Amino acid sequence: MATTLRAQLERLHSLILQERECAKAMAMDDLLHTVQAKNELLQSLQSVNEVAPEDRELAVVVREENRRNAYLFWASLGFIRESMSFFQKELSPVSYGAHGAAVSGRSEGMLLRGRI
């Protein structure tokens, strides 16, 4: 079982590195296939209760690389949210209230509706 677990961990490590490269290259089709393969492999690893001492170092490397990917995706999502917020503010028409103060209008995602 240890050789099978080691082979699965090596495959998972390879998929995690491939996932990162696909994300950096913005190759979405390849990324989706890689994520699907990674999820299937993780499903098969859920039944593992104990890792042999010789495989623990590889398991730690896999965990750290997966955390790196998680941080990359988290930071990317934050950047996308900030960008969308910026463009929504820029596209919102300026309105003025009864006392002459600027009132922020609600933009409903003009970029997403294809008006630009």
mmCIF file of C-alpha atoms in Angstrom:
data_model
loop_
_atom_site.group_PDB
_atom_site.id
_atom_site.type_symbol
_atom_site.label_atom_id
_atom_site.label_comp_id
_atom_site.label_asym_id
_atom_site.label_seq_id
_atom_site.Cartn_x
_atom_site.Cartn_y
_atom_site.Cartn_z
ATOM 1 C CA MET A 1 0.000 0.000 0.000
ATOM 2 C CA ALA A 2 2.899 2.384 0.733
ATOM 3 C CA THR A 3 4.072 2.254 -2.891
ATOM 4 C CA THR A 4 0.527 2.902 -4.086
ATOM 5 C CA LEU A 5 0.155 5.798 -1.648
ATOM 6 C CA ARG A 6 3.529 7.192 -2.687
ATOM 7 C CA ALA A 7 2.540 6.986 -6.358
ATOM 8 C CA GLN A 8 -0.735 8.761 -5.589
ATOM 9 C CA LEU A 9 1.092 11.495 -3.659
ATOM 10 C CA GLU A 10 3.555 11.950 -6.513
ATOM 11 C CA ARG A 11 0.675 12.206 -8.975
ATOM 12 C CA LEU A 12 -1.087 14.707 -6.702
ATOM 13 C CA HIS A 13 2.101 16.775 -6.447
ATOM 14 C CA SER A 14 2.378 16.779 -10.236
ATOM 15 C CA LEU A 15 -1.263 17.843 -10.614
ATOM 16 C CA ILE A 16 -0.849 20.672 -8.086
ATOM 17 C CA LEU A 17 2.162 22.038 -9.965
ATOM 18 C CA GLN A 18 0.288 21.689 -13.268
ATOM 19 C CA GLU A 19 -2.704 23.476 -11.743
ATOM 20 C CA ARG A 20 -0.509 26.436 -10.802
ATOM 21 C CA GLU A 21 1.054 26.652 -14.257
ATOM 22 C CA CYS A 22 -2.373 26.531 -15.921
ATOM 23 C CA ALA A 23 -3.593 29.308 -13.622
ATOM 24 C CA LYS A 24 -0.553 31.482 -14.344
ATOM 25 C CA ALA A 25 -0.973 30.958 -18.098
ATOM 26 C CA MET A 26 -4.748 31.471 -17.791
ATOM 27 C CA ALA A 27 -5.314 28.199 -19.674
ATOM 28 C CA MET A 28 -8.825 27.671 -18.343
ATOM 29 C CA ASP A 29 -9.677 24.464 -20.230
ATOM 30 C CA ASP A 30 -6.471 22.791 -19.059
ATOM 31 C CA LEU A 31 -7.046 24.141 -15.561
ATOM 32 C CA LEU A 32 -10.533 22.637 -15.401
ATOM 33 C CA HIS A 33 -9.262 19.226 -16.520
ATOM 34 C CA THR A 34 -6.423 19.383 -14.003
ATOM 35 C CA VAL A 35 -8.749 20.357 -11.164
ATOM 36 C CA GLN A 36 -11.109 17.522 -12.067
ATOM 37 C CA ALA A 37 -8.245 14.990 -12.041
ATOM 38 C CA LYS A 38 -6.999 16.427 -8.740
ATOM 39 C CA ASN A 39 -10.455 16.162 -7.159
ATOM 40 C CA GLU A 40 -10.806 12.538 -8.279
ATOM 41 C CA LEU A 41 -7.419 11.711 -6.803
ATOM 42 C CA LEU A 42 -8.288 13.480 -3.554
ATOM 43 C CA GLN A 43 -11.508 11.452 -3.356
ATOM 44 C CA SER A 44 -9.496 8.242 -3.580
ATOM 45 C CA LEU A 45 -7.091 9.488 -0.893
ATOM 46 C CA GLN A 46 -9.872 10.197 1.616
ATOM 47 C CA SER A 47 -9.809 6.600 2.819
ATOM 48 C CA VAL A 48 -6.135 6.842 3.856
ATOM 49 C CA ASN A 49 -5.854 6.939 7.636
ATOM 50 C CA GLU A 50 -2.107 6.703 8.130
ATOM 51 C CA VAL A 51 0.901 7.778 6.115
ATOM 52 C CA ALA A 52 4.078 5.718 6.269
ATOM 53 C CA PRO A 53 7.107 7.547 7.706
ATOM 54 C CA GLU A 54 8.928 7.405 4.351
ATOM 55 C CA ASP A 55 5.967 9.137 2.664
ATOM 56 C CA ARG A 56 5.424 11.882 5.231
ATOM 57 C CA GLU A 57 7.997 14.231 3.725
ATOM 58 C CA LEU A 58 6.276 14.021 0.342
ATOM 59 C CA ALA A 59 2.885 14.536 2.007
ATOM 60 C CA VAL A 60 4.202 17.718 3.650
ATOM 61 C CA VAL A 61 5.498 18.984 0.287
ATOM 62 C CA VAL A 62 2.108 18.260 -1.308
ATOM 63 C CA ARG A 63 0.316 20.123 1.491
ATOM 64 C CA GLU A 64 2.600 23.167 1.174
ATOM 65 C CA GLU A 65 2.290 23.311 -2.616
ATOM 66 C CA ASN A 66 -1.489 23.052 -2.328
ATOM 67 C CA ARG A 67 -1.466 25.946 0.160
ATOM 68 C CA ARG A 68 0.581 28.005 -2.306
ATOM 69 C CA ASN A 69 -2.059 27.391 -4.960
ATOM 70 C CA ALA A 70 -4.830 28.285 -2.528
ATOM 71 C CA TYR A 71 -3.113 31.594 -1.758
ATOM 72 C CA LEU A 72 -2.629 32.273 -5.491
ATOM 73 C CA PHE A 73 -6.334 31.696 -6.161
ATOM 74 C CA TRP A 74 -7.372 33.742 -3.105
ATOM 75 C CA ALA A 75 -5.171 36.679 -4.169
ATOM 76 C CA SER A 76 -6.435 36.438 -7.752
ATOM 77 C CA LEU A 77 -10.039 36.478 -6.590
ATOM 78 C CA GLY A 78 -9.336 39.575 -4.493
ATOM 79 C CA PHE A 79 -7.775 41.298 -7.500
ATOM 80 C CA ILE A 80 -10.781 40.458 -9.677
ATOM 81 C CA ARG A 81 -13.195 41.759 -7.030
ATOM 82 C CA GLU A 82 -11.228 45.001 -6.693
ATOM 83 C CA SER A 83 -11.127 45.430 -10.473
ATOM 84 C CA MET A 84 -14.868 44.857 -10.836
ATOM 85 C CA SER A 85 -15.547 47.287 -7.997
ATOM 86 C CA PHE A 86 -13.341 49.908 -9.644
ATOM 87 C CA PHE A 87 -15.054 49.568 -13.006
ATOM 88 C CA GLN A 88 -18.509 49.634 -11.463
ATOM 89 C CA LYS A 89 -17.642 52.883 -9.691
ATOM 90 C CA GLU A 90 -16.217 54.391 -12.865
ATOM 91 C CA LEU A 91 -19.274 53.462 -14.891
ATOM 92 C CA SER A 92 -21.835 54.663 -12.381
ATOM 93 C CA PRO A 93 -23.467 57.927 -13.425
ATOM 94 C CA VAL A 94 -22.929 60.801 -11.016
ATOM 95 C CA SER A 95 -26.153 62.058 -9.485
ATOM 96 C CA TYR A 96 -26.753 64.907 -7.096
ATOM 97 C CA GLY A 97 -29.114 64.970 -4.152
ATOM 98 C CA ALA A 98 -31.441 67.747 -3.024
ATOM 99 C CA HIS A 99 -28.635 69.507 -1.132
ATOM 100 C CA GLY A 100 -26.134 69.392 -4.007
ATOM 101 C CA ALA A 101 -24.057 66.524 -2.650
ATOM 102 C CA ALA A 102 -22.980 63.733 -4.996
ATOM 103 C CA VAL A 103 -25.033 60.577 -4.609
ATOM 104 C CA SER A 104 -23.503 57.298 -5.738
ATOM 105 C CA GLY A 105 -25.692 55.423 -8.169
ATOM 106 C CA ARG A 106 -26.011 51.680 -8.321
ATOM 107 C CA SER A 107 -24.318 50.027 -11.227
ATOM 108 C CA GLU A 108 -25.610 46.623 -12.092
ATOM 109 C CA GLY A 109 -22.590 45.319 -13.896
ATOM 110 C CA MET A 110 -22.560 47.042 -17.254
ATOM 111 C CA LEU A 111 -19.450 45.073 -18.178
ATOM 112 C CA LEU A 112 -21.216 41.795 -17.564
ATOM 113 C CA ARG A 113 -24.292 42.796 -19.555
ATOM 114 C CA GLY A 114 -22.218 43.669 -22.620
ATOM 115 C CA ARG A 115 -23.014 47.371 -22.814
ATOM 116 C CA ILE A 116 -19.378 48.269 -23.265
#
